[in-house]
Short mmCIF file of C-alpha atoms in Angstrom, two decimals:
data_model
loop_
_atom_site.label_atom_id
_atom_site.label_comp_id
_atom_site.label_asym_id
_atom_site.label_seq_id
_atom_site.Cartn_x
_atom_site.Cartn_y
_atom_site.Cartn_z
CA MET U 1 -78.07 -306.76 35.84
CA ASP U 2 -75.79 -306.05 38.82
CA LEU U 3 -75.48 -302.42 37.80
CA PHE U 4 -79.26 -302.13 37.50
CA LEU U 5 -79.59 -303.36 41.07
CA ARG U 6 -76.81 -301.13 42.44
CA SER U 7 -78.24 -298.05 40.72
CA TRP U 8 -81.79 -298.80 41.81
CA THR U 9 -80.80 -299.60 45.40
CA ALA U 10 -78.78 -296.38 45.64
CA LEU U 11 -81.71 -294.32 44.35
CA ARG U 12 -84.24 -295.92 46.69
CA THR U 13 -81.87 -295.53 49.63
CA ALA U 14 -81.41 -291.84 48.83
CA VAL U 15 -85.18 -291.37 48.85
CA ALA U 16 -85.58 -293.33 52.09
CA GLU U 17 -83.09 -291.07 53.85
CA LEU U 18 -84.64 -287.75 52.79
CA PRO U 19 -86.14 -285.64 55.57
CA ASP U 20 -89.79 -284.79 55.11
CA GLU U 21 -89.13 -281.16 54.19
CA ASP U 22 -87.00 -282.18 51.20
CA PHE U 23 -90.05 -283.65 49.47
CA GLU U 24 -91.25 -280.07 48.91
CA GLN U 25 -88.01 -278.98 47.28
CA PRO U 26 -87.75 -278.66 43.48
CA SER U 27 -86.31 -281.59 41.57
CA GLY U 28 -84.26 -281.56 38.40
CA CYS U 29 -87.41 -282.33 36.37
CA THR U 30 -89.14 -279.19 35.09
CA GLY U 31 -92.35 -278.52 37.01
CA TRP U 32 -91.85 -281.35 39.52
CA LEU U 33 -91.10 -281.24 43.21
CA VAL U 34 -89.11 -284.07 44.77
CA ARG U 35 -92.40 -285.68 45.87
CA ASP U 36 -93.56 -285.71 42.23
CA LEU U 37 -90.34 -287.36 41.14
CA VAL U 38 -90.68 -290.03 43.83
CA CYS U 39 -94.22 -290.72 42.63
CA HIS U 40 -92.82 -291.14 39.11
CA LEU U 41 -90.27 -293.63 40.46
CA ILE U 42 -93.13 -295.70 41.90
CA ILE U 43 -94.71 -295.77 38.44
CA ASP U 44 -91.33 -296.70 36.95
CA ALA U 45 -91.05 -299.61 39.37
CA GLN U 46 -94.51 -300.80 38.36
CA ASP U 47 -93.43 -300.62 34.71
CA VAL U 48 -90.41 -302.80 35.47
CA LEU U 49 -92.62 -305.39 37.15
CA ILE U 50 -95.11 -305.36 34.27
CA THR U 51 -92.42 -305.66 31.61
CA LEU U 52 -90.56 -308.50 33.31
CA VAL U 53 -93.75 -310.61 33.29
CA THR U 54 -94.63 -309.77 29.69
CA PRO U 55 -92.70 -312.39 27.70
CA ALA U 56 -92.15 -312.22 23.96
CA GLU U 57 -91.11 -314.85 21.44
CA ALA U 58 -90.21 -312.71 18.43
CA GLU U 59 -86.75 -311.34 17.68
CA PRO U 60 -85.72 -308.18 19.55
CA THR U 61 -86.60 -304.92 17.83
CA VAL U 62 -84.48 -302.67 20.07
CA ASP U 63 -81.54 -302.89 22.45
CA ALA U 64 -80.51 -300.88 25.52
CA VAL U 65 -79.58 -297.86 23.40
CA THR U 66 -82.22 -297.89 20.67
CA TYR U 67 -84.88 -298.45 23.35
CA TRP U 68 -84.81 -294.69 23.93
CA ASN U 69 -86.88 -292.26 21.91
CA VAL U 70 -84.93 -289.04 21.43
CA GLU U 71 -86.35 -285.54 21.10
CA ASN U 72 -84.61 -282.17 21.22
CA GLN U 73 -87.10 -280.16 23.26
CA PRO U 74 -87.03 -280.50 27.06
CA PRO U 75 -90.38 -281.15 28.75
CA THR U 76 -92.30 -278.11 29.94
CA GLY U 77 -94.14 -279.87 32.75
CA GLU U 78 -97.47 -279.34 30.96
CA ASP U 79 -97.81 -282.83 29.48
CA PRO U 80 -101.05 -284.49 30.72
CA LEU U 81 -99.17 -287.50 32.12
CA ASP U 82 -96.74 -285.21 33.94
CA ALA U 83 -99.68 -283.30 35.39
CA LEU U 84 -101.28 -286.58 36.48
CA THR U 85 -98.11 -287.51 38.33
CA VAL U 86 -98.25 -284.22 40.25
CA ARG U 87 -101.85 -284.90 41.29
CA LEU U 88 -101.04 -288.45 42.35
CA ALA U 89 -98.07 -287.28 44.40
CA ALA U 90 -100.19 -284.66 46.17
CA ALA U 91 -102.73 -287.34 47.07
CA TYR U 92 -100.15 -289.14 49.20
CA GLU U 93 -100.01 -286.08 51.53
CA ASP U 94 -97.53 -287.63 53.98
CA PRO U 95 -93.96 -288.25 52.66
CA TYR U 96 -93.94 -291.44 54.72
CA LEU U 97 -96.54 -292.94 52.38
CA LEU U 98 -94.42 -292.15 49.32
CA ARG U 99 -91.36 -293.69 50.96
CA PHE U 100 -93.34 -296.78 51.98
CA HIS U 101 -94.87 -297.32 48.54
CA LEU U 102 -91.54 -296.85 46.75
CA ASP U 103 -89.83 -299.28 49.12
CA ASP U 104 -92.64 -301.81 48.71
CA VAL U 105 -92.97 -301.74 44.93
CA GLY U 106 -89.32 -300.89 44.36
CA SER U 107 -88.10 -303.88 46.37
CA ALA U 108 -90.40 -306.14 44.36
CA ALA U 109 -89.01 -304.72 41.10
CA GLY U 110 -85.49 -305.38 42.32
CA ARG U 111 -86.31 -308.98 43.24
CA ALA U 112 -88.00 -309.54 39.89
CA ALA U 113 -84.89 -308.28 38.13
CA GLU U 114 -82.68 -310.64 40.15
CA LEU U 115 -84.88 -313.62 39.27
CA ALA U 116 -85.28 -312.81 35.57
CA ASP U 117 -83.36 -314.70 32.88
CA PRO U 118 -81.20 -312.05 31.19
CA ARG U 119 -81.51 -313.91 27.87
CA ALA U 120 -85.32 -313.93 27.95
CA ARG U 121 -87.23 -311.54 25.72
CA VAL U 122 -89.85 -309.14 26.98
CA SER U 123 -92.24 -306.68 25.40
CA THR U 124 -92.81 -303.04 26.34
CA ARG U 125 -93.89 -299.90 24.47
CA ASP U 126 -94.69 -302.06 21.41
CA GLU U 127 -91.03 -303.15 21.23
CA ILE U 128 -89.20 -306.38 22.07
CA LEU U 129 -85.83 -306.62 23.77
CA THR U 130 -83.89 -308.97 26.01
CA VAL U 131 -84.18 -308.67 29.76
CA ALA U 132 -80.48 -307.78 29.89
CA ASP U 133 -80.96 -304.87 27.49
CA TYR U 134 -84.09 -303.71 29.25
CA LEU U 135 -82.40 -303.60 32.63
CA SER U 136 -79.34 -301.94 31.12
CA ALA U 137 -81.55 -299.22 29.65
CA TYR U 138 -82.93 -298.60 33.11
CA VAL U 139 -79.47 -297.93 34.52
CA LEU U 140 -79.66 -294.70 32.53
CA GLU U 141 -83.19 -294.03 33.84
CA TRP U 142 -82.19 -294.55 37.47
CA THR U 143 -79.01 -292.51 37.14
CA LEU U 144 -80.67 -289.52 35.51
CA HIS U 145 -83.48 -289.51 38.05
CA HIS U 146 -80.98 -289.83 40.89
CA LEU U 147 -79.39 -286.64 39.54
CA ASP U 148 -82.87 -285.10 39.37
CA LEU U 149 -83.50 -286.08 42.98
CA THR U 150 -80.32 -284.41 44.23
CA ALA U 151 -80.39 -281.37 41.93
CA HIS U 152 -81.30 -279.00 44.77
CA LEU U 153 -80.32 -281.22 47.70
CA PRO U 154 -76.56 -280.84 48.14
CA ASP U 155 -76.43 -283.15 51.17
CA ALA U 156 -78.11 -286.09 49.42
CA PRO U 157 -75.84 -288.87 48.09
CA GLU U 158 -75.14 -288.89 44.36
CA PRO U 159 -75.52 -291.88 42.00
CA PRO U 160 -72.87 -294.63 42.04
CA ALA U 161 -69.79 -293.77 39.98
CA GLU U 162 -70.16 -296.89 37.85
CA GLY U 163 -73.75 -295.96 37.04
CA LEU U 164 -72.67 -292.49 35.98
CA ALA U 165 -69.92 -293.92 33.77
CA ARG U 166 -72.20 -296.48 32.12
CA SER U 167 -74.93 -293.89 31.59
CA ARG U 168 -72.47 -291.50 29.97
CA ALA U 169 -71.32 -294.27 27.64
CA MET U 170 -74.92 -295.03 26.67
CA LEU U 171 -75.69 -291.37 26.05
CA GLU U 172 -72.62 -291.14 23.82
CA GLU U 173 -73.91 -294.13 21.85
CA ILE U 174 -77.28 -292.41 21.52
CA ALA U 175 -75.59 -289.20 20.38
CA ASP U 176 -73.15 -291.13 18.16
CA ALA U 177 -70.45 -288.83 19.52
CA ALA U 178 -68.23 -288.58 22.58
CA PHE U 179 -68.43 -285.80 25.11
CA PRO U 180 -65.17 -283.93 25.78
CA ALA U 181 -62.78 -285.76 28.08
CA SER U 182 -62.75 -282.65 30.27
CA PHE U 183 -66.41 -283.25 31.16
CA THR U 184 -67.15 -285.28 34.26
CA ASP U 185 -69.67 -288.08 33.78
CA LYS U 186 -72.21 -286.07 35.76
CA ASP U 187 -71.72 -282.93 33.66
CA ALA U 188 -71.92 -284.93 30.42
CA LEU U 189 -75.29 -286.33 31.52
CA LEU U 190 -76.69 -283.04 32.80
CA ILE U 191 -75.63 -281.05 29.73
CA GLY U 192 -76.33 -283.85 27.28
CA THR U 193 -79.93 -284.27 28.42
CA GLY U 194 -80.64 -280.57 28.88
CA ARG U 195 -80.73 -280.66 32.65
CA ARG U 196 -78.37 -277.71 32.70
CA ALA U 197 -77.04 -275.35 30.06
CA PRO U 198 -73.35 -275.53 29.17
CA THR U 199 -71.06 -272.64 30.01
CA ASP U 200 -69.45 -270.78 27.12
CA ALA U 201 -66.27 -272.80 27.64
CA GLU U 202 -68.19 -276.08 27.72
CA ARG U 203 -70.12 -275.16 24.59
CA ALA U 204 -66.86 -274.44 22.80
CA ALA U 205 -65.45 -277.78 23.96
CA LEU U 206 -68.53 -279.59 22.65
CA GLY U 207 -67.78 -278.39 19.13
CA GLU U 208 -69.98 -280.08 16.52
CA LEU U 209 -71.90 -281.96 19.22
CA ALA U 210 -73.33 -278.73 20.69
CA PRO U 211 -76.06 -278.20 18.04
CA LYS U 212 -77.34 -281.76 18.59
CA LEU U 213 -78.09 -281.08 22.24
CA PRO U 214 -80.09 -281.54 24.33
CA LEU U 215 -80.96 -285.18 23.85
CA VAL U 216 -84.34 -285.52 25.55
CA LEU U 217 -84.94 -289.19 26.31
CA GLY U 218 -88.35 -290.79 26.54
#
């Protein structure tokens, strides 16, 4: 739970400190500008709030790792929901409004996470999992989107090191294989999820893992 809060706070702080012109820069998500990504984060925060007040009594069906659906084709940006996010983001017009809404809803999501019983069970996406596992899964979400936010913004702060390390470990569990020790946590996440292509040397180091990539999480 602490890592969820640190990762989420770092991401929201990075957004809050962006100059207005950076909202028109491309993000690491195909087809999305930074403003579109920030709009998606607002929707993510709403999802966290909804899930934390959707209790379940049955046994968990997934954990922090199996929560993720895995595909092998990166998004093209043409999905109807992705397109809706772009239209919603454009409707904000002023970056200040995006910052304000993310801070407002995002702060509430953080408080809800702090108050939640980690042993409680919640329901989302037709699955049941503990609050602890749900929040742990979102460490990976926040970390990947923090990398997306800073993909073309070299002066923006990167995700917390502990969030990168935990996210790498989760991705390795999802892949059922370890990334080469020579890979930084950031490179393992970017290459592993298809956010950048490996170099020839990196592909060789990946060995039998290379054909399994990318792992597109949804």
